[in-house]
GROMACS .gro file of C-alpha atoms in nm:
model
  416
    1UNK     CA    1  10.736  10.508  11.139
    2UNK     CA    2  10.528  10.190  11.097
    3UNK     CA    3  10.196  10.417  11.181
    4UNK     CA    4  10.252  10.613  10.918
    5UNK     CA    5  10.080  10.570  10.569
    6UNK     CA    6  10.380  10.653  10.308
    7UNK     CA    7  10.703  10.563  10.272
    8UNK     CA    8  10.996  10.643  10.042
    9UNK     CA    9  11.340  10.573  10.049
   10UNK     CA   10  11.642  10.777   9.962
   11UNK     CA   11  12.031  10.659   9.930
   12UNK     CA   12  12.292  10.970   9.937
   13UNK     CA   13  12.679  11.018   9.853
   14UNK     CA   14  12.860  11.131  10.172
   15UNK     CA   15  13.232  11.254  10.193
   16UNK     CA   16  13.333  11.142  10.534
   17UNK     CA   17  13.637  11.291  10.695
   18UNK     CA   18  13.967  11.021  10.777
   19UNK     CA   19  13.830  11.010  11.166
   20UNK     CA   20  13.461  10.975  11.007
   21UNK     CA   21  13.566  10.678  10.838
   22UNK     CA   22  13.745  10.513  11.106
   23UNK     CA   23  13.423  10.559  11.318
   24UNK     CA   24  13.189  10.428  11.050
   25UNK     CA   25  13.435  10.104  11.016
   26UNK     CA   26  13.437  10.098  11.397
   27UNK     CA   27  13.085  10.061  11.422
   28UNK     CA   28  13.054   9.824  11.149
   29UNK     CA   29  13.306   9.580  11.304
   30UNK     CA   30  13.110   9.614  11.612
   31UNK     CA   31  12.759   9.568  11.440
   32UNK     CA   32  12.881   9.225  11.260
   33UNK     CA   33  13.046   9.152  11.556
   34UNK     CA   34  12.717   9.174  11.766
   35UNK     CA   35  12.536   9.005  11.489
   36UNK     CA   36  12.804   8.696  11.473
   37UNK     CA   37  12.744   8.645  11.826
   38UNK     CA   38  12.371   8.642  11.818
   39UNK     CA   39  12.408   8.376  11.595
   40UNK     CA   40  12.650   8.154  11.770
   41UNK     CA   41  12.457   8.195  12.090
   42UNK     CA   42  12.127   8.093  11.909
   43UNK     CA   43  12.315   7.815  11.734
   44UNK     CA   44  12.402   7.639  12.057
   45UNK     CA   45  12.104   7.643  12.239
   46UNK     CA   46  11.912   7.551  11.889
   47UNK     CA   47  12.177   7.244  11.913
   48UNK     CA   48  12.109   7.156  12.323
   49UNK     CA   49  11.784   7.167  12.306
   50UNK     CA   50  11.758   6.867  12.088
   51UNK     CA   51  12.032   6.660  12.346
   52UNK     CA   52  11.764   6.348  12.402
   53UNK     CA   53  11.893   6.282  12.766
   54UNK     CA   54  12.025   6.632  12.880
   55UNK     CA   55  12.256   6.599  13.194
   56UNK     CA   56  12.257   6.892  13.472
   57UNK     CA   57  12.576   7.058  13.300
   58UNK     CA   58  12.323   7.101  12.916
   59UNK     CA   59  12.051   7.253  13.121
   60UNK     CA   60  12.278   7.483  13.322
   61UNK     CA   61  12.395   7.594  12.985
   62UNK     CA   62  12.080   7.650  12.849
   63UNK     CA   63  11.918   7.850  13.095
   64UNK     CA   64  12.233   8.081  13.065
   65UNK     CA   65  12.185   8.144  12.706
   66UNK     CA   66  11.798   8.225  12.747
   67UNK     CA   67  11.881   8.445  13.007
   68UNK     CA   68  12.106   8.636  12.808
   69UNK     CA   69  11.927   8.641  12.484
   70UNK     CA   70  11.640   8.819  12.732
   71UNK     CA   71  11.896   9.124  12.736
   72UNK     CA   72  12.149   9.097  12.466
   73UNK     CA   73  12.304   9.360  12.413
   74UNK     CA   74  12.358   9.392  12.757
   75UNK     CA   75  12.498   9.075  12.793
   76UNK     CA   76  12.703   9.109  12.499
   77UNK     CA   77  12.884   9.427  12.647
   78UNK     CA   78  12.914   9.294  13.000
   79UNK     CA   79  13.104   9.046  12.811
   80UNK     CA   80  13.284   9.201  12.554
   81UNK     CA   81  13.358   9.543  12.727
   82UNK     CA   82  13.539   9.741  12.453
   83UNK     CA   83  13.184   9.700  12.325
   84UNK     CA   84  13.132   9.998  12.570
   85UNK     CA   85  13.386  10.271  12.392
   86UNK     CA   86  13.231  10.606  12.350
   87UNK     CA   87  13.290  10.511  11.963
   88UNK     CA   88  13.025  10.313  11.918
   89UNK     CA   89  12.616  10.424  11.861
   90UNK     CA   90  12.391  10.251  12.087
   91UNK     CA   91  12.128  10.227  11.833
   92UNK     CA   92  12.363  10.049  11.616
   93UNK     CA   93  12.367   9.764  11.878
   94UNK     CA   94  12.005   9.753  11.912
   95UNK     CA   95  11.927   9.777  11.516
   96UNK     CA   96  12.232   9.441  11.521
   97UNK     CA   97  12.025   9.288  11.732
   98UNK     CA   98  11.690   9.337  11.517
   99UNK     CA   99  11.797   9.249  11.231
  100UNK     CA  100  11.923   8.923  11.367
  101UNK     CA  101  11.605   8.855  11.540
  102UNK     CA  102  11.405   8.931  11.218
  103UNK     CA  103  11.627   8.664  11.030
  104UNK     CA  104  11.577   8.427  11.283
  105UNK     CA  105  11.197   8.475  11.260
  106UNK     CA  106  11.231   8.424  10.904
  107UNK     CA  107  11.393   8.097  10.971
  108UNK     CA  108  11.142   7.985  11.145
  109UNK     CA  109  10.855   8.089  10.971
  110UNK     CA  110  10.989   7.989  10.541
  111UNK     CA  111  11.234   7.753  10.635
  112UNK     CA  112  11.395   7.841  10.268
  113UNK     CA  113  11.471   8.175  10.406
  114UNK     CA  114  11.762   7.946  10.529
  115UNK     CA  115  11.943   7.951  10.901
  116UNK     CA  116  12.093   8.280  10.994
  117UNK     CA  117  12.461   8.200  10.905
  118UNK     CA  118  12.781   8.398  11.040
  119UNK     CA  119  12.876   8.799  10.850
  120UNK     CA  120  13.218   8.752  10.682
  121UNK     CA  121  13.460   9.049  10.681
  122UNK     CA  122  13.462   9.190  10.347
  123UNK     CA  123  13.570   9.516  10.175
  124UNK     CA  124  13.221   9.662  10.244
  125UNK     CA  125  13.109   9.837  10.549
  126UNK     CA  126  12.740   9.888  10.714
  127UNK     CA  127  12.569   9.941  11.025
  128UNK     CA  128  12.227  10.101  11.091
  129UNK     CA  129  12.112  10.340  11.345
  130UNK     CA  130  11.819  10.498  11.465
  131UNK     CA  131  11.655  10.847  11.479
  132UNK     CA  132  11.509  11.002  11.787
  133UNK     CA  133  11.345  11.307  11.837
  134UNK     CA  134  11.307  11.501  12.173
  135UNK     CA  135  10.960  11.549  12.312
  136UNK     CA  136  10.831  11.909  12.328
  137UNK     CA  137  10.990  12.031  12.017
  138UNK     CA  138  10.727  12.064  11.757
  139UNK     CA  139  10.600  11.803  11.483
  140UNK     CA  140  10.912  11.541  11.372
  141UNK     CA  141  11.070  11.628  11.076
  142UNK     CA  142  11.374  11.631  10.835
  143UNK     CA  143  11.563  11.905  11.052
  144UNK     CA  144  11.483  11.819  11.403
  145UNK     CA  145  11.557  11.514  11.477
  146UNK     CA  146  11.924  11.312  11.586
  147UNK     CA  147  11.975  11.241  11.216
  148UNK     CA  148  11.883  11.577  11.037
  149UNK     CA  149  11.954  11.766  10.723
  150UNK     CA  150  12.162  12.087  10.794
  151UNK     CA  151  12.121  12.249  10.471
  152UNK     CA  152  12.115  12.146  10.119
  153UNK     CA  153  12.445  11.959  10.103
  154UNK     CA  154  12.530  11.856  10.488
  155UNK     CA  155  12.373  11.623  10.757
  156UNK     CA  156  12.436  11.553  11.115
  157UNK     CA  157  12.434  11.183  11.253
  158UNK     CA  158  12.522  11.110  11.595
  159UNK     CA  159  12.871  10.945  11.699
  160UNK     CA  160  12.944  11.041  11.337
  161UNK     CA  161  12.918  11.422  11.319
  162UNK     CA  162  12.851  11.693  11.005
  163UNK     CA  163  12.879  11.516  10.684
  164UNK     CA  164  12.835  11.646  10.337
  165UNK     CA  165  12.622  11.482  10.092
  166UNK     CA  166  12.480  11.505   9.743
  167UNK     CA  167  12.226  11.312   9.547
  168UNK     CA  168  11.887  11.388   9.719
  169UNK     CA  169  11.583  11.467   9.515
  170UNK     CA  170  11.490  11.848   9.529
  171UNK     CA  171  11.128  11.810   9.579
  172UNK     CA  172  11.249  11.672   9.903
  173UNK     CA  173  11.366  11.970  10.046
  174UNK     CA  174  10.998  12.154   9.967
  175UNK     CA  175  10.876  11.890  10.197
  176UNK     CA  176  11.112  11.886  10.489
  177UNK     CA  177  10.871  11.970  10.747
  178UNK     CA  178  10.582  11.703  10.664
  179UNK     CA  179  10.863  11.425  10.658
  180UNK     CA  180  10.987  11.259  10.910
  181UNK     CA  181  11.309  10.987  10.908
  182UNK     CA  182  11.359  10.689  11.036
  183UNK     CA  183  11.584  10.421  11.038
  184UNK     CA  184  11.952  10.510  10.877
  185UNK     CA  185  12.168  10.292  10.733
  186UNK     CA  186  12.565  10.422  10.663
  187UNK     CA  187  12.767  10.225  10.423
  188UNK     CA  188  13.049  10.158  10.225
  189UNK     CA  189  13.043   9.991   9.916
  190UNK     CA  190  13.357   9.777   9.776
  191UNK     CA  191  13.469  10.059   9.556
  192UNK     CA  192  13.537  10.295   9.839
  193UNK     CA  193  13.206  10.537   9.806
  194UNK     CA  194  13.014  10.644  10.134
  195UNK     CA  195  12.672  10.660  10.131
  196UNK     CA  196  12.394  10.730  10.368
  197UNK     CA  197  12.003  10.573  10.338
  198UNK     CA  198  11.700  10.711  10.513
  199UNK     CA  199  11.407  10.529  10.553
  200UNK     CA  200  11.142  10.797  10.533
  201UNK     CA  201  10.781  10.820  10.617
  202UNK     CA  202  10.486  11.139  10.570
  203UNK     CA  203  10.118  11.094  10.599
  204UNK     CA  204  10.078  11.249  10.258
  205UNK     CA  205  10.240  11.069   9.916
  206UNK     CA  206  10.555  11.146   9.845
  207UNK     CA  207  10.471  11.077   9.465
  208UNK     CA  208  10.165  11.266   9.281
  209UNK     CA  209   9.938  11.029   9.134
  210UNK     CA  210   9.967  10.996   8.771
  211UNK     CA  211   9.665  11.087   8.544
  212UNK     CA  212   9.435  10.738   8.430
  213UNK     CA  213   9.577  10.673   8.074
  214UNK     CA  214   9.296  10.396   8.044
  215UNK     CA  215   9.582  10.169   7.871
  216UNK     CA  216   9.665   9.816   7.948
  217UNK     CA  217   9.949   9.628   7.866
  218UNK     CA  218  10.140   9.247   7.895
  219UNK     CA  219  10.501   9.196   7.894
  220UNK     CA  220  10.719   8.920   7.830
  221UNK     CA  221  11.005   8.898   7.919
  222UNK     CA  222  11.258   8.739   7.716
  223UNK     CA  223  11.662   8.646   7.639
  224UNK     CA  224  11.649   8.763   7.244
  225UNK     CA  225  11.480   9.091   7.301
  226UNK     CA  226  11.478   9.210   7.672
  227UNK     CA  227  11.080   9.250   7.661
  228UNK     CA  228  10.800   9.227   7.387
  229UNK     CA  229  10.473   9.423   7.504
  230UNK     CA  230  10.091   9.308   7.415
  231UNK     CA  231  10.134   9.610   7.181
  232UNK     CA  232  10.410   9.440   6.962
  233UNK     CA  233  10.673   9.649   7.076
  234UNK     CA  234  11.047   9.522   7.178
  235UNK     CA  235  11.310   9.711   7.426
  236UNK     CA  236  11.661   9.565   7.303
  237UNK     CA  237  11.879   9.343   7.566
  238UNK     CA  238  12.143   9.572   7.671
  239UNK     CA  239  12.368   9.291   7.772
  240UNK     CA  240  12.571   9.510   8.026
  241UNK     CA  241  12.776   9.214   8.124
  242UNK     CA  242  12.860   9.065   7.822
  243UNK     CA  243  13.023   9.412   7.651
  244UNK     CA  244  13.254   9.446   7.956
  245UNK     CA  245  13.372   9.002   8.036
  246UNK     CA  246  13.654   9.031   7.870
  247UNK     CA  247  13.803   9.336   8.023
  248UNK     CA  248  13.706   9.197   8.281
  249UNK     CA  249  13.874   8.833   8.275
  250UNK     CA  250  14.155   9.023   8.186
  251UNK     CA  251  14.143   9.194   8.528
  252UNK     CA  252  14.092   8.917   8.710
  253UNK     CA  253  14.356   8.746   8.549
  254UNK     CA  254  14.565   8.998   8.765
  255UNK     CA  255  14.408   9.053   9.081
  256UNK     CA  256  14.500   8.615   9.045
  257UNK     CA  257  14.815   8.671   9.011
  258UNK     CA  258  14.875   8.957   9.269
  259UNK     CA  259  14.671   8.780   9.538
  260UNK     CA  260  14.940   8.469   9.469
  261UNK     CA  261  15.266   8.679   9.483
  262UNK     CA  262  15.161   8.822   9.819
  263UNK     CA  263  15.032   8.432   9.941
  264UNK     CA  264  15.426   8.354   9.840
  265UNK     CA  265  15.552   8.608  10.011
  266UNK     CA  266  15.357   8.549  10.316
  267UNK     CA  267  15.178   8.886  10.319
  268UNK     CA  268  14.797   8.927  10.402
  269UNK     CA  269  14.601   9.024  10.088
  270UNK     CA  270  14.480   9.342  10.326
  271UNK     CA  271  14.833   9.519  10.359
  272UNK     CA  272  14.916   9.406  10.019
  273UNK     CA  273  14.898   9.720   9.804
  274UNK     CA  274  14.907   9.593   9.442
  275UNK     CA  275  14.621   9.387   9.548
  276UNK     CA  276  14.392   9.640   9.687
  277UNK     CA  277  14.489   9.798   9.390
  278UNK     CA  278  14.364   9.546   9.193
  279UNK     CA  279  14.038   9.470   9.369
  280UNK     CA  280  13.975   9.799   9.342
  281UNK     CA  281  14.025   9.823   8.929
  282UNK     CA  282  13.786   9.481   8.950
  283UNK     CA  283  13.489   9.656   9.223
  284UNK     CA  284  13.474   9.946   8.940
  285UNK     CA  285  13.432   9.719   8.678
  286UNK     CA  286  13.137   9.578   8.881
  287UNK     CA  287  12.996   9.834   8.999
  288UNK     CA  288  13.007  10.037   8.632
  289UNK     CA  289  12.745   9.736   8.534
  290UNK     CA  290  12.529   9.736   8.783
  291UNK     CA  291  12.536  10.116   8.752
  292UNK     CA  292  12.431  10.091   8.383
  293UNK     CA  293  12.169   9.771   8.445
  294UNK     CA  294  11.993  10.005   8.737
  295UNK     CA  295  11.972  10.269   8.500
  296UNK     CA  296  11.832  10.100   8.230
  297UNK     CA  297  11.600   9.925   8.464
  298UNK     CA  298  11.467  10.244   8.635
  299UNK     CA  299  11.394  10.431   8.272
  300UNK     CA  300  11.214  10.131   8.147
  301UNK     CA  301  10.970  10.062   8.459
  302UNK     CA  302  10.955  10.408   8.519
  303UNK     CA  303  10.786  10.458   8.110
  304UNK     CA  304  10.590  10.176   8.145
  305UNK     CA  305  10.423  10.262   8.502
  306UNK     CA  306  10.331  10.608   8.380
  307UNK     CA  307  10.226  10.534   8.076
  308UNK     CA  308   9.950  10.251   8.189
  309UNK     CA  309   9.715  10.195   8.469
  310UNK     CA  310   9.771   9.788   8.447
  311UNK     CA  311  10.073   9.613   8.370
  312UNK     CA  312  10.063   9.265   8.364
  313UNK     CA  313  10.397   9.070   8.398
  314UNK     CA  314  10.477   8.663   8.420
  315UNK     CA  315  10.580   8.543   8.771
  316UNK     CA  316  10.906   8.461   8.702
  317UNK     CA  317  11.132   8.219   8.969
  318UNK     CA  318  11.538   8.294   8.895
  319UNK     CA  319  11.633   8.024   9.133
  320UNK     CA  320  11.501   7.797   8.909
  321UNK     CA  321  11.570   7.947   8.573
  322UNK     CA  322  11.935   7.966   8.712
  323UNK     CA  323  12.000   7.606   8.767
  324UNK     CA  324  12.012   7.633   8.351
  325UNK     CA  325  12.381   7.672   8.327
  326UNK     CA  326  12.365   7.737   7.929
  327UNK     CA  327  12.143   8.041   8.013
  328UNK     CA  328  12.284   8.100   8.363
  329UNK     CA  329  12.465   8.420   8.297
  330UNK     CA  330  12.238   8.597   8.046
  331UNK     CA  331  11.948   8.551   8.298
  332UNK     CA  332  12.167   8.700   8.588
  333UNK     CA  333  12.277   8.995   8.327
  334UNK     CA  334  11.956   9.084   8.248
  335UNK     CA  335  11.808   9.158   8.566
  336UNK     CA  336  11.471   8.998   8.563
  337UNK     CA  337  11.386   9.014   8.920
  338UNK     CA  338  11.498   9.369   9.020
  339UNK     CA  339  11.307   9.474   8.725
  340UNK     CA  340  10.973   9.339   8.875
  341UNK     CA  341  11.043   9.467   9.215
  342UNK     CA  342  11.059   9.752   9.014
  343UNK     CA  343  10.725   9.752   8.870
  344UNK     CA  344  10.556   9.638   9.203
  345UNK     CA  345  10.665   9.937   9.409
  346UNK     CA  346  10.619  10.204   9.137
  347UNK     CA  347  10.264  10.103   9.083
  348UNK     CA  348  10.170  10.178   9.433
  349UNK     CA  349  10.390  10.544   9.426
  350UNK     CA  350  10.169  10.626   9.110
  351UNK     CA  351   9.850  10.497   9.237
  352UNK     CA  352   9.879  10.233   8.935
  353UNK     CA  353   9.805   9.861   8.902
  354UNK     CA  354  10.040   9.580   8.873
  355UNK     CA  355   9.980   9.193   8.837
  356UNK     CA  356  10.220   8.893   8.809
  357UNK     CA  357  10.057   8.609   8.631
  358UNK     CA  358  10.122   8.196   8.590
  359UNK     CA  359  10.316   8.202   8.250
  360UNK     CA  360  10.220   7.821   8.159
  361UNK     CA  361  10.174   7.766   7.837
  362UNK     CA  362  10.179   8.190   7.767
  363UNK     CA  363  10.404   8.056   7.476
  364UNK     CA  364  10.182   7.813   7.357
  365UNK     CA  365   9.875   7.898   7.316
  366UNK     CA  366   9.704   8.078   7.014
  367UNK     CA  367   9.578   8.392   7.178
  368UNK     CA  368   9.305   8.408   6.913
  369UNK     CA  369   9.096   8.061   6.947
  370UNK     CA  370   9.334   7.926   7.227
  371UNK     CA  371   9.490   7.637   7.056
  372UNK     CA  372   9.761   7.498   7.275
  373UNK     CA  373  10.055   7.352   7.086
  374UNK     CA  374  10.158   6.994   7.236
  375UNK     CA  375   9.811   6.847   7.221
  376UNK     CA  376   9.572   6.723   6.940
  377UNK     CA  377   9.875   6.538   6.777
  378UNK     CA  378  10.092   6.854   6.746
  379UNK     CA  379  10.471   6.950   6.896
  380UNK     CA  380  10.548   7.195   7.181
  381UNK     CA  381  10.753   7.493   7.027
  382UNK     CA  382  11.094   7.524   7.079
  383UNK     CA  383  11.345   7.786   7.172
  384UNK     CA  384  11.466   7.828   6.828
  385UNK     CA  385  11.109   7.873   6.661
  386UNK     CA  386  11.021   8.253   6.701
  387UNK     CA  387  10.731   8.259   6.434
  388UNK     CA  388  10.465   7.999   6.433
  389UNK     CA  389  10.110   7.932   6.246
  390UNK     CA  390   9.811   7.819   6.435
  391UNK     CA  391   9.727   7.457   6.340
  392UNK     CA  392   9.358   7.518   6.423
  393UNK     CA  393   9.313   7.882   6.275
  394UNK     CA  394   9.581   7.942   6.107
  395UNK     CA  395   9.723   8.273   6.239
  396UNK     CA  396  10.031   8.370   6.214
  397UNK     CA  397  10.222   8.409   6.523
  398UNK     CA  398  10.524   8.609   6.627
  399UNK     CA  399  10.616   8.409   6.951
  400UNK     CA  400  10.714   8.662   7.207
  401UNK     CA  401  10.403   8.916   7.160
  402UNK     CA  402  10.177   8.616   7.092
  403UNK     CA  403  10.335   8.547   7.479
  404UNK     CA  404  10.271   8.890   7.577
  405UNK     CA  405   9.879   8.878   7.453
  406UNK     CA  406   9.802   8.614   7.681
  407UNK     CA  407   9.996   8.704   7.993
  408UNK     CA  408   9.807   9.029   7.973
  409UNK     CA  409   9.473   8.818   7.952
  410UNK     CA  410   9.555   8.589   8.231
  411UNK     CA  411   9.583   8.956   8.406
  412UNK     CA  412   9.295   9.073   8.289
  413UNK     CA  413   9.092   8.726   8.422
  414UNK     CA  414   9.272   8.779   8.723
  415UNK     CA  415   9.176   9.087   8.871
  416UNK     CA  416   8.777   9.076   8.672
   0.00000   0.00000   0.00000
């Protein structure tokens, strides 16, 4: 997959039979399971390796883990051995293993990345397995390979079976035979749904470039008004979250007192049924707004992608605007981040152009003679100030696309 040029990636509703889903859980237990114990494994000899005066028993230790961290999975089964059942896919070991590895390469390249810390059990399932296909059957494709499309609404994956789907793109199946899959992912979100993600690749686009508009365009992005454009235009703040806290609280409020009636009565919130009953009523809640943010998100980046060749955005850092706990929640309702992620990969489907800028003093400067407010004797605008005049030329200023006007210079400057 990694030679190839293109890559897309598609997420699918499957309906999984009772045995399907005890397999899928199955393999997820196992997957964390395998994961878990890389980590404790790497954890202790991470911790004797920095004993100052190791005696004979520390090194004996250590050169056990680093010979089984040469072959872990097999060293994992050997130990564990239901880890053998006829259940469980061997690529889902393997891809356990990766992912573990590529965390703990993470760790020790951007130590922020943090330490690769232990998977809790939780109501959501996921494991990942791989695709093969068998030499001296044609070109890879969609419908060849160990993970395949039957038809239109079912797909085969192995250990797992025939399972029927919906939710793929049509223009997908015009293209099944210059497509090839790779890594799968099968999951299970806390609401109960089943879906299945392909990573795909094809050495030709999977999105037709869009036609050169010629237009530019700055955003900024803001709390009052989701985003104010360099054109003067606003998109409204949906505020997903805040129409739905209450119902929500109230919810909660339940699920509370459920989970402490069963604590009482010395019952494990997983056999509990008014519980799950519960967290299930709260998961929908959840999931209904990040349904309705994604949405919104997609529309909005989509528009703007197709309808510019540049868009120029600030370079925005939630973890810091977060540590605002006044403006804590509206920033994590919004969805800021995802939004930009947005915008970078859709710029690169439609052969398009986008640019993150430094938004210092975006806010306050004059984009007309470039007065910055806060020197030459003068106050930095606050929050509440939306409209300001110029000091030095006297324009009028409406703050937000004043802000957008000068991130999409800084873009401009940027990429001359």
């Amino acid at each position: 997959m990694a030679e190839l040029p293109y890559h897309f990636g598609v997420r699918v509703r499957v309906y999984p039979s009772t045995e399907q889903k005890r397999l899928i859980k199955r393999n997820s237990d196992a997957s964390r399971f395998i994961y878990n114990e890389m980590v404790a494994m790497n954890r202790e000899l991470y911790t004797l390796r920095r004993v100052k005066c190791p005696i004979s028993l520390v090194l004996q230790r250590i050169t056990t883990l680093q010979e089984r961290l040469k072959r872990p999975a097999t060293g994992i089964s050997n130990i564990h051995g239901w880890l053998n059942h006829s259940d469980f896919d061997a690529d889902m070991k393997a891809n356990a293993i990766k992912n573990y590895r590529t965390a703990w390469k993470l760790f020790k390249q951007v130590h922020q990345s943090g330490f690769p810390h232990f998977h809790k059990r939780n109501t959501r399932q996921s494991y990942q397995t791989s695709n093969h296909y068998q030499s001296g059957k044609g070109q890879p494709t969609m419908t060849n390979g160990s993970v395949r499309l039957l038809d239109r609404h079912h797909l085969t994956i192995g250990k797992i079976g025939r399972l029927r789907f919906a939710g793929m793109p049509k223009w997908l199946f015009t293209r099944t035979e210059s497509i090839r899959i790779g890594t799968t992912t099968v999951s299970m979100d806390a609401t109960g749904f089943y879906f299945v993600s392909f990573q795909l690749g094809s050495t030709q686009p999977f999105v037709s470039p869009s036609k050169k508009t010629g237009s530019q365009i700055g955003i900024d992005l803001n709390l009052d008004n989701f985003l104010t454009d360099s054109n003067g235009n606003t998109i409204a703040n949906p505020r997903f979250y805040r129409q739905i806290i209450g119902k929500l609280a109230k919810a909660q409020r339940k699920l509370s007192r459920r989970a402490r009636r069963a604590k009482q009565e010395r019952r494990q919130l997983r056999q509990a049924k008014n519980y799950q009953k519960q967290r299930l009523v709260v998961a929908q809640i959840h999931q209904r707004v990040a349904n309705q943010r994604k949405s919104f998100l997609h529309q909005l980046s989509t528009s703007l992608v197709k309808n510019h060749d540049l868009v120029v955005a600030e370079e925005l850092r939630s973890k810091n605007l977060l540590k605002n706990h006044a403006l804590a929640m509206s920033i994590s309702d919004v969805g800021w981040r995802q939004f930009l992620a947005m915008l970078a990969y859709k710029t690169l489907l439609y052969n398009k152009q986008f640019v993150t800028v430094d938004p210092k003093n975006t806010t306050q400067t004059c984009h007309v003679c470039g007065f910055v407010m806060g020197t030459a004797n003068t106050h930095k605008l606050t929050l509440v100030q939306r409209e300001w005049n110029c000091p030095q030329c006297g324009q009028h200023h409406i703050r937000d696309w004043n802000a957008a006007q000068n991130i999409l210079a800084k873009g401009l400057a940027a990429i001359a």
